[in-house]
Short mmCIF file of C-alpha atoms in Angstrom, two decimals:
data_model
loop_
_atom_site.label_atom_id
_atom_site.label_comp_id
_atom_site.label_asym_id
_atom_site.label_seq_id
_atom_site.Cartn_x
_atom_site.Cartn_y
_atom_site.Cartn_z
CA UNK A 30 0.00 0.00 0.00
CA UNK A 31 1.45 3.64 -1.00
CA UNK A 32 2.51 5.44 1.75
CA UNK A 33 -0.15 7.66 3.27
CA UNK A 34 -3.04 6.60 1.23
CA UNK A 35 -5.87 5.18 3.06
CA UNK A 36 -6.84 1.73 2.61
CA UNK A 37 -9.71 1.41 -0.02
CA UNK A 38 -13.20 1.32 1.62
CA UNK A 39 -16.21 -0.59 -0.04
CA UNK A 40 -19.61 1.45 0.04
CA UNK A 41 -22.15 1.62 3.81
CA UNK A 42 -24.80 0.51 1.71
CA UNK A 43 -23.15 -3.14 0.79
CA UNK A 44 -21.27 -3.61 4.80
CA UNK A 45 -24.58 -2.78 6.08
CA UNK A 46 -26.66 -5.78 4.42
CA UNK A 47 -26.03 -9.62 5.67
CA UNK A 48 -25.70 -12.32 2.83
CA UNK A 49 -28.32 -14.65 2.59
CA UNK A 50 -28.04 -16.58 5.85
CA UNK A 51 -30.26 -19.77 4.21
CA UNK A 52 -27.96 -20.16 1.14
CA UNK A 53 -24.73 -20.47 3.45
CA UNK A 54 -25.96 -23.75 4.26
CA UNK A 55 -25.46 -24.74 0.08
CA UNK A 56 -21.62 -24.85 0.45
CA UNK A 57 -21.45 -26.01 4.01
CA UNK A 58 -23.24 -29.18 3.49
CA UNK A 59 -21.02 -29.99 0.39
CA UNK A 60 -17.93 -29.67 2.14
CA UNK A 61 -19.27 -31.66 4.84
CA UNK A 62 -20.37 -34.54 2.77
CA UNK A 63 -16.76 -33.96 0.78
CA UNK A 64 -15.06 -35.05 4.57
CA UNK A 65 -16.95 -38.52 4.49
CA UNK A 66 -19.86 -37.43 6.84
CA UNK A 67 -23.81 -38.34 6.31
CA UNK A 68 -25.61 -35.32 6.44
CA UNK A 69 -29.03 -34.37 5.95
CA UNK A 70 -30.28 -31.91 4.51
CA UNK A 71 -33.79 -30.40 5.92
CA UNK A 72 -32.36 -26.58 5.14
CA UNK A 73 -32.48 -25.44 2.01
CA UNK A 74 -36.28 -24.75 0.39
CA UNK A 75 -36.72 -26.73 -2.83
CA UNK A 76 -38.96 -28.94 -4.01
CA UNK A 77 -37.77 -32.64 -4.19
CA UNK A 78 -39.78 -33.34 -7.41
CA UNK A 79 -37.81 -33.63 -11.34
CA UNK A 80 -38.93 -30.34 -13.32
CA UNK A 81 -41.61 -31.36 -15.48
CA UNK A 82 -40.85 -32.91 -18.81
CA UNK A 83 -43.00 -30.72 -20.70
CA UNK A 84 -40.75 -27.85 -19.12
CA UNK A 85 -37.38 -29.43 -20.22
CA UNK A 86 -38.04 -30.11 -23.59
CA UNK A 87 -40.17 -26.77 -24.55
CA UNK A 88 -36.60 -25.50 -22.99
CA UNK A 89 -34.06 -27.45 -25.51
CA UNK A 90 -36.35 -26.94 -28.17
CA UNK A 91 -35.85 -23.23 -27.89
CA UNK A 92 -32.27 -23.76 -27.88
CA UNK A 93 -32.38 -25.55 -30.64
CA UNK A 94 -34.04 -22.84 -32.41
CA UNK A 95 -31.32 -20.44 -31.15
CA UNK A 96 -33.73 -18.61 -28.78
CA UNK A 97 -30.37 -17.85 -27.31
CA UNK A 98 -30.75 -13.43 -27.93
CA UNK A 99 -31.62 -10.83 -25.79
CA UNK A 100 -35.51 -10.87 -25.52
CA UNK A 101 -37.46 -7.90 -24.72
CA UNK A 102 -36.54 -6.50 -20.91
CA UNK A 103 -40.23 -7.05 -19.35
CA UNK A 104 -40.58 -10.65 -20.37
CA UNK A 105 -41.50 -12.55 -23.44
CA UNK A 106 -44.71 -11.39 -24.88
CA UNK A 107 -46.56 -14.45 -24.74
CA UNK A 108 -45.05 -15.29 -21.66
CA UNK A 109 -46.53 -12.25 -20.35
CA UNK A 110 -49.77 -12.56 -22.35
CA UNK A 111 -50.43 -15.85 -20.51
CA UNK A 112 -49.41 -15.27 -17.16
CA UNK A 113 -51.99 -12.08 -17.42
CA UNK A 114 -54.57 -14.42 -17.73
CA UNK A 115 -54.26 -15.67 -14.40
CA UNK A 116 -55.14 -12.65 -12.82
CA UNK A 117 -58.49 -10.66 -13.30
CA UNK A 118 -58.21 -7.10 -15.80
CA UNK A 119 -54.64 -8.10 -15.87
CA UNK A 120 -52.72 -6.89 -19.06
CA UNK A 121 -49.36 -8.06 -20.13
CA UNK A 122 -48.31 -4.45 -19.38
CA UNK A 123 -48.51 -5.27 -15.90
CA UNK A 124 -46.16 -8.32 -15.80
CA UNK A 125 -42.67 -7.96 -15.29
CA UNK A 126 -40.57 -11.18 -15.55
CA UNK A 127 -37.47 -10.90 -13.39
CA UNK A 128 -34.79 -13.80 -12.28
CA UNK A 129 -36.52 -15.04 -9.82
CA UNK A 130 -39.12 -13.46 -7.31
CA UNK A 131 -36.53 -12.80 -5.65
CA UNK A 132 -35.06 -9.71 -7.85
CA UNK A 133 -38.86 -8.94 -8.19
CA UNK A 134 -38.93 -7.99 -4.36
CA UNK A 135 -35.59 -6.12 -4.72
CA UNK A 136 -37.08 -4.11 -8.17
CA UNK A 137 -40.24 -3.59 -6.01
CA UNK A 138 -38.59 -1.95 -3.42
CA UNK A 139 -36.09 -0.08 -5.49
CA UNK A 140 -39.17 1.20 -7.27
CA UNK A 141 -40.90 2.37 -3.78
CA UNK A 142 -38.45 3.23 -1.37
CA UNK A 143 -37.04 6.69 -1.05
CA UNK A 144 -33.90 7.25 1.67
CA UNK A 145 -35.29 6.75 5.41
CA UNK A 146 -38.66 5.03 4.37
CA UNK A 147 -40.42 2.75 6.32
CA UNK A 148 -41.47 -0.63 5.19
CA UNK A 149 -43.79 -3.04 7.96
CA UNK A 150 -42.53 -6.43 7.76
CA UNK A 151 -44.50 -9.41 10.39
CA UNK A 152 -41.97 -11.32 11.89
CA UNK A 153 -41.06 -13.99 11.77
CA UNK A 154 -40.02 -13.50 8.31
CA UNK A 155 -37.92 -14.24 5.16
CA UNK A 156 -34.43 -13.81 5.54
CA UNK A 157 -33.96 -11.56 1.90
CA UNK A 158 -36.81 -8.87 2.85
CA UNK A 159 -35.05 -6.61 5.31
CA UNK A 160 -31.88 -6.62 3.35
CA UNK A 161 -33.77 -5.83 0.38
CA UNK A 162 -35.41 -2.99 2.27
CA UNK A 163 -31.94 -1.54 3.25
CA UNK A 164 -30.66 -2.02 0.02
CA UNK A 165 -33.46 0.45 -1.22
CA UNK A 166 -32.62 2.89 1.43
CA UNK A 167 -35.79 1.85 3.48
CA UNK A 168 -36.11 0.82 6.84
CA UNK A 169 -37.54 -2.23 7.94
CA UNK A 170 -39.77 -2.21 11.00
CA UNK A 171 -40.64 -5.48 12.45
CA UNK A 172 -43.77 -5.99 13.94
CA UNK A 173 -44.63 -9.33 15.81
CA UNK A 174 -47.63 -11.88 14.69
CA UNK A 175 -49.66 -13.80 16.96
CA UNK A 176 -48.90 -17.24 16.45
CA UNK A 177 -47.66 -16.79 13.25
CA UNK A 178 -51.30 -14.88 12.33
CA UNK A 179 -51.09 -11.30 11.18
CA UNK A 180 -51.57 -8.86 14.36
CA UNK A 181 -53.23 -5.85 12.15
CA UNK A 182 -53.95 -3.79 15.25
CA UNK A 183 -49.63 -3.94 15.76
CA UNK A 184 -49.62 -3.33 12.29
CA UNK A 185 -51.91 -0.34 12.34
CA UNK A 186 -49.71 0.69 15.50
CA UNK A 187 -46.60 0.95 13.34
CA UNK A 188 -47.91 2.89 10.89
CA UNK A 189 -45.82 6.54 10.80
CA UNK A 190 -45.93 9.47 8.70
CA UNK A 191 -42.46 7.66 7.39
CA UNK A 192 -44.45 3.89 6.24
CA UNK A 193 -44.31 3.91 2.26
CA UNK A 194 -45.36 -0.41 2.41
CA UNK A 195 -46.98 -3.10 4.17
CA UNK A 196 -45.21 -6.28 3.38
CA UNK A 197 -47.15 -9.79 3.33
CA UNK A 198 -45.90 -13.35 2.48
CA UNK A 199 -48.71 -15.72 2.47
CA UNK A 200 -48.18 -19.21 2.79
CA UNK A 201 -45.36 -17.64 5.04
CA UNK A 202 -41.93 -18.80 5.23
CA UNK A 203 -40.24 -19.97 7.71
CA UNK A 204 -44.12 -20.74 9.35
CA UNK A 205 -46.70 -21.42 6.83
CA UNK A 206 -48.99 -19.44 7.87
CA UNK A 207 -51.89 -18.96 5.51
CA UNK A 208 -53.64 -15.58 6.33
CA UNK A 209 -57.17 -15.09 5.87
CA UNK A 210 -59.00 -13.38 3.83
CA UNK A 211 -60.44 -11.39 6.39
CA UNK A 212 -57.06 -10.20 7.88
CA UNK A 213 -56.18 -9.32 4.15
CA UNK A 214 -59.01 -7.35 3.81
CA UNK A 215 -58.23 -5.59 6.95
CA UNK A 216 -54.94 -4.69 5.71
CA UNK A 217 -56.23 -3.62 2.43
CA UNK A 218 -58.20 -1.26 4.41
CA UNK A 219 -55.34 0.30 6.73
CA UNK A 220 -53.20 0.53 2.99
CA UNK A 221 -55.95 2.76 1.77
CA UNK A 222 -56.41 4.77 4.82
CA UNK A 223 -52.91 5.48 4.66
CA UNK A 224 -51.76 5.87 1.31
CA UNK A 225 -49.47 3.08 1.48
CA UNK A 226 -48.53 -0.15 -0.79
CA UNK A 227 -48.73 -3.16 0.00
CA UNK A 228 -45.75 -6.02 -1.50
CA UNK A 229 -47.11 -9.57 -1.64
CA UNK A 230 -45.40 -12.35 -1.71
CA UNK A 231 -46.44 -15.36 -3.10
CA UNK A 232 -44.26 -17.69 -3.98
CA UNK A 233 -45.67 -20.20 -1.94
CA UNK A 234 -49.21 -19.72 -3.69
CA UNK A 235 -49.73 -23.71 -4.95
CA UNK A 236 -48.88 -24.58 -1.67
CA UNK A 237 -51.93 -24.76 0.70
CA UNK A 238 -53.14 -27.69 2.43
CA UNK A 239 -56.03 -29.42 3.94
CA UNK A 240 -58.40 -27.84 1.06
CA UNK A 241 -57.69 -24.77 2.61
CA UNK A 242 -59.46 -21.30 1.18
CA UNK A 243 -56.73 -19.69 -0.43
CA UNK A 244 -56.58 -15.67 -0.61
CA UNK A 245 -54.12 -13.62 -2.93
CA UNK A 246 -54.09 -10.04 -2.12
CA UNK A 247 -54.67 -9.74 -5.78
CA UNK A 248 -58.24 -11.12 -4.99
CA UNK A 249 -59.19 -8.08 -3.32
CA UNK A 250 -60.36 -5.47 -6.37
CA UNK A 251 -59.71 -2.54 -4.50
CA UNK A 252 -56.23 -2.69 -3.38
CA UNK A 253 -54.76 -3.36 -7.17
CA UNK A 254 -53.76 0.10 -7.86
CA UNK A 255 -51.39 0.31 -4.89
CA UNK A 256 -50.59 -3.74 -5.13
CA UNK A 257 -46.99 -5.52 -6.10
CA UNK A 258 -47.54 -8.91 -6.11
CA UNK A 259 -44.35 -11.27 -6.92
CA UNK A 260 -44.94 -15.23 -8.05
CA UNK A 261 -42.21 -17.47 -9.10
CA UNK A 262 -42.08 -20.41 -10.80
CA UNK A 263 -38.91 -22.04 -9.01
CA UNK A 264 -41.41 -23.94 -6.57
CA UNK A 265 -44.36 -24.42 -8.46
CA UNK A 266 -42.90 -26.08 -10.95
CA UNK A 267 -39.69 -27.73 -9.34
CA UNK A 268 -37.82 -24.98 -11.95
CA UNK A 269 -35.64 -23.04 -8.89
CA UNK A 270 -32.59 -23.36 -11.49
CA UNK A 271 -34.38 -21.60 -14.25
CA UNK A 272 -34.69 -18.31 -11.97
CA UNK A 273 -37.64 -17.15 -13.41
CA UNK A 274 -40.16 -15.32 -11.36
CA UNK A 275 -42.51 -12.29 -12.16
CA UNK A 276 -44.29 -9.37 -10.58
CA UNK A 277 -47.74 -8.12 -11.01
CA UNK A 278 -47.79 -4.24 -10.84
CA UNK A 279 -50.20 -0.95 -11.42
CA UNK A 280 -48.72 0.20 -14.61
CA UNK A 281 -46.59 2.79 -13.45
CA UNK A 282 -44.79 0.74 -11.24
CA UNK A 283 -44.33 -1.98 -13.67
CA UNK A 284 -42.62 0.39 -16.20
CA UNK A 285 -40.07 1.60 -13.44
CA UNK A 286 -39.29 -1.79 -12.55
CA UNK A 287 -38.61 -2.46 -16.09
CA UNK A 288 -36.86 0.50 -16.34
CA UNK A 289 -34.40 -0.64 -13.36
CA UNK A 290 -34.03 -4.08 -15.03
CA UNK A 291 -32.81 -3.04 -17.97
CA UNK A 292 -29.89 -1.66 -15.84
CA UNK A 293 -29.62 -5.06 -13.82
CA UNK A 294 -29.70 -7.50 -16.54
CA UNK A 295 -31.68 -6.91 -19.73
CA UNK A 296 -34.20 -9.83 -19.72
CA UNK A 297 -34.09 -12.93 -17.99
CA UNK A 298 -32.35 -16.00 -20.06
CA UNK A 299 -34.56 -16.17 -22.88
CA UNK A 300 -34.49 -19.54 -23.21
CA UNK A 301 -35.67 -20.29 -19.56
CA UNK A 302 -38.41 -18.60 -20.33
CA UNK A 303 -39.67 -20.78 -23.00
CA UNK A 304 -39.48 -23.29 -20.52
CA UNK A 305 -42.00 -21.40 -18.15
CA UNK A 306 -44.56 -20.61 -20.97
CA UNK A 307 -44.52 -24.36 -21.15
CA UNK A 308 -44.57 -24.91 -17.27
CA UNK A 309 -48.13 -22.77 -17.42
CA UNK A 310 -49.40 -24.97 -20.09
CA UNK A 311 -49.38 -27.93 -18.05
CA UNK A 312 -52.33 -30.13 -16.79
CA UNK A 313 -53.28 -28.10 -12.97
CA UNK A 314 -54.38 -31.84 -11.73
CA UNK A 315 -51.11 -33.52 -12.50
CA UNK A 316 -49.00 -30.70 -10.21
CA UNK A 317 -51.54 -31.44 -7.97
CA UNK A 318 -50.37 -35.15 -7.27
CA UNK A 319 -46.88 -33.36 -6.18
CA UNK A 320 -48.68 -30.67 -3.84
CA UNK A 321 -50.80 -33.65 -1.76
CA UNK A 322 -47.47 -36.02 -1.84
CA UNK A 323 -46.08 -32.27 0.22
CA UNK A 324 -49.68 -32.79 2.50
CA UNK A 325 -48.35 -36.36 3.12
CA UNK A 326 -45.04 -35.39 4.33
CA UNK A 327 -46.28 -32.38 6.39
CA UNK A 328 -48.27 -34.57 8.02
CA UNK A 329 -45.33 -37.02 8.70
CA UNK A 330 -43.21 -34.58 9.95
CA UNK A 331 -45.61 -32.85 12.31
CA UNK A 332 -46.53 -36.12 13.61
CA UNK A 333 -42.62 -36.33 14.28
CA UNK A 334 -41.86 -33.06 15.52
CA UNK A 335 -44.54 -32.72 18.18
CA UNK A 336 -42.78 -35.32 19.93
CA UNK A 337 -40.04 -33.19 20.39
CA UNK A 338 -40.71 -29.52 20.56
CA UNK A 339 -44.22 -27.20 20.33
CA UNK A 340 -45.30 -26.11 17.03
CA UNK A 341 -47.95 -24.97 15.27
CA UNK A 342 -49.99 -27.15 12.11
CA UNK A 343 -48.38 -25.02 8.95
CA UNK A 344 -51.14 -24.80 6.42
CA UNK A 345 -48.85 -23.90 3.38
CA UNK A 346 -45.95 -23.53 1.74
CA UNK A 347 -43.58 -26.58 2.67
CA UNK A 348 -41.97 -25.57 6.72
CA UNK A 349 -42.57 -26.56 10.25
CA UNK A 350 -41.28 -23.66 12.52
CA UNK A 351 -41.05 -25.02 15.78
CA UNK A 352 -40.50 -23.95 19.13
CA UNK A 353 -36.65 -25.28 20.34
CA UNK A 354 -36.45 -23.21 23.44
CA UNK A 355 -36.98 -25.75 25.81
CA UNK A 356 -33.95 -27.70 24.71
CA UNK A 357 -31.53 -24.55 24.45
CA UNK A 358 -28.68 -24.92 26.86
CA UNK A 359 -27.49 -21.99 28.97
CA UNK A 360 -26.25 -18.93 26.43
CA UNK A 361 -27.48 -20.90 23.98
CA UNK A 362 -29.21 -19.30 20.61
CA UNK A 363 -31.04 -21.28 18.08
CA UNK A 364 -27.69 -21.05 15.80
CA UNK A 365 -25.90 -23.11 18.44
CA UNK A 366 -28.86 -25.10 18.50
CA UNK A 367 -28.41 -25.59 15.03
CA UNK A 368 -24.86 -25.94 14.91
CA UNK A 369 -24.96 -28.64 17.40
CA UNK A 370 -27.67 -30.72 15.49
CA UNK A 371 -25.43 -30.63 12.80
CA UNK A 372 -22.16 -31.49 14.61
CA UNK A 373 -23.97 -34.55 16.95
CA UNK A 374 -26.98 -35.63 14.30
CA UNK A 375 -25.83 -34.46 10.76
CA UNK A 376 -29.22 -32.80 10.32
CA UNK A 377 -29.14 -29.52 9.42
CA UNK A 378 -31.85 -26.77 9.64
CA UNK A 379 -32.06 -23.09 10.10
CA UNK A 380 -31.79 -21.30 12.99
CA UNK A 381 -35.00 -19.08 14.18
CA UNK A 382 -32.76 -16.29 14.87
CA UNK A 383 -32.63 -16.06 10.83
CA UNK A 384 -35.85 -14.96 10.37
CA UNK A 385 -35.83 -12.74 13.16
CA UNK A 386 -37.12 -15.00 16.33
CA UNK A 387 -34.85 -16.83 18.21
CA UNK A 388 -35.76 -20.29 19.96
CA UNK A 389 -37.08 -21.55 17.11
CA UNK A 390 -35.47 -23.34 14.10
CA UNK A 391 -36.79 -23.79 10.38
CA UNK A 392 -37.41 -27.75 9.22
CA UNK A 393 -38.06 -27.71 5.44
CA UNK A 394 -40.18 -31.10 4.95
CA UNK A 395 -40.17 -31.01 0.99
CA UNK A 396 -37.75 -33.91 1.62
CA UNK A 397 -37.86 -37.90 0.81
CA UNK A 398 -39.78 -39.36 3.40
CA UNK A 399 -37.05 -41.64 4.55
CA UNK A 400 -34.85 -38.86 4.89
CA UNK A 401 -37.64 -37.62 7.09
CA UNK A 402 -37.67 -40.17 8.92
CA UNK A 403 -33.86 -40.59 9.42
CA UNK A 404 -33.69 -37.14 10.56
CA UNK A 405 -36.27 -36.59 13.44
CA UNK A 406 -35.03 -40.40 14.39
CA UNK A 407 -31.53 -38.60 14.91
CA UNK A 408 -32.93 -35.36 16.65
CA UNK A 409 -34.54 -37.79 19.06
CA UNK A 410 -31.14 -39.81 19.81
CA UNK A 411 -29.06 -36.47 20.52
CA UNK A 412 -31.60 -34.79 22.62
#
């Protein structure tokens, strides 16, 4: 280093965020099965299922027929035509395609956040949306559910002359939750009341249990014009490699995200999304089959995990969130809870602390049922 020049400083906004704490596990878990041990894996949130044939092939077809060029920024046309029709007086104006939902969330949030903006987020929640928040220059204020139900009175409560968004995630993740329609109603109202928009997450969607009533924010008419809803198709259709997810936006907002994309990355790998206009064609009842083989295995595990710790019946997306605390040794977290399943049981899962409450840990159960069964069978031994 020259003499009297300062070391060379990388930027407040990037040292302030935390990397994804849920995809640290990915290269963990290989190294440890590199060293010889037997590890597994109920961490990492992806569907055990093959992506659908009908997805594969539409996908070397079109690189066959060198649909290997930039496509236009917001999404294929007829990509974009189709997923429209999937939600009611949508347009293909007001789809964006992005790589994954995830950079939908982060172009949402780009798109709404000015510097020192405030941005209600129920906790537990999703490791990537305070990050994202920060990354926008927003704030993220937490606000506690009830178990693992919206609170809207705390929500309400929160509200400031600062709150630009209300964010939900329904099915929830790390809980699955489900809200109701009537607490999304009651949201809807406070957004209104208070100028605010409200970012839905959805990626979960296809993922409700027990013939359970299913509500998309999008199903309530009035909120639209102040609505971001973001969808992917990484766990619908088994396709989380493709990274191809999409957001549903009031025009305006749609063109800025677009806007910001074109900045990002120019359109999403053209050819992946040839291979999610196929995905949507599919037969509904055949994806079906993979959703109630999911209800079998929640059932499973919940049957397994009571045994050990409290927890509450998820009714979605593919998580049980239970309650470790009364196994925590002194000074202990739910990351050294975590870190010692690992070490004595070669399970791993993710610690509660992630997502913002500690003394719980995340169990994904989209696993093979054996595995299942190995794994609580282990929990049991070391505890």
């Amino acid at each position: 280093m020259i003499q009297g020049i300062e070391k060379l400083k990388l930027s407040k906004r990037v040292q302030s965020i935390e990397g994804s704490k849920t995809a640290r596990f990915i290269p963990l878990l290989e190294q440890m099965r590199q060293a010889g041990r037997s590890v597994i894996s109920l961490a990492i949130g992806e569907p055990v299922a093959d992506t659908p044939a009908a997805v594969i092939e539409a996908t070397v077809k079109a690189l066959q027929q060198q649909k290997t060029r930039y496509s236009e920024m917001a999404g294929l046309k007829d990509l974009r035509a189709a997923l429209a029709t999937r939600f009611e007086n949508c347009k293909p104006e007001n789809i964006v395609v992005f790589n994954g939902s995830k950079q939908a969330l982060y172009a949402a949030f780009q798109a709404l956040c000015n510097p020192g903006d405030q941005v209600i987020i129920p906790l537990p929640c999703w490791v990537s949306f305070p990050e994202q928040v920060r990354m926008a220059g927003g704030e993220p204020v937490f606000v506690p559910t009830v178990d693992h139900q919206l609170d809207v009175e705390a929500i309400r409560a929160a509200v400031t002359e600062k709150t630009r968004a209300i964010l939900i995630n329904s099915p929830n993740n790390p809980t699955g939750a489900v809200y109701p329609g009537r607490d999304l109603e009651r949201i809807a109202r406070l957004a209104a009341e208070n100028d605010l928009y409200i970012v839905a997450d959805e990626a979960y969607s296809f993922f409700v249990y027990d013939n359970l009533q299913y509500t998309s924010v999008y199903d309530l008419e009035a909120v639209r014009e102040r609505l971001i809803v973001t969808r992917s198709f990484s766990k619908h259709y088994a396709m989380t490699g493709f990274r191809v997810g999409y957001a549903v936006a009031p025009k305006e907002a749609a063109a800025a995200m677009v806007r910001l994309h074109s900045h990002l990355t120019g359109n999403v790998c053209t050819f992946a999304q040839y291979g999610a206009l196929a995905a949507l064609d599919m037969d509904e009842q055949l994806l079906a089959r993979g959703r109630a083989d999911l209800q079998r295995k929640r059932d499973l595990a919940f049957d397994q995990v009571q045994d050990l710790f409290p927890c509450i019946r998820p009714q979605g997306a593919f998580y049980l969130f239970p309650d470790i605390s009364g196994h925590l040794r002194k000074n202990e977290n739910s990351g050294d809870f975590a870190a010692r399943i690992l070490e004595t049981a070669g399970v791993a899962v993710v610690p509660g602390e992630d997502f913002g409450l500690d003394g719980h840990v995340r169990i994904c159960f989209a696993a093979p049922e054996e595995q299942l069964k190995e794994a609580f069978k282990r929990i049991r031994e070391v505890l």
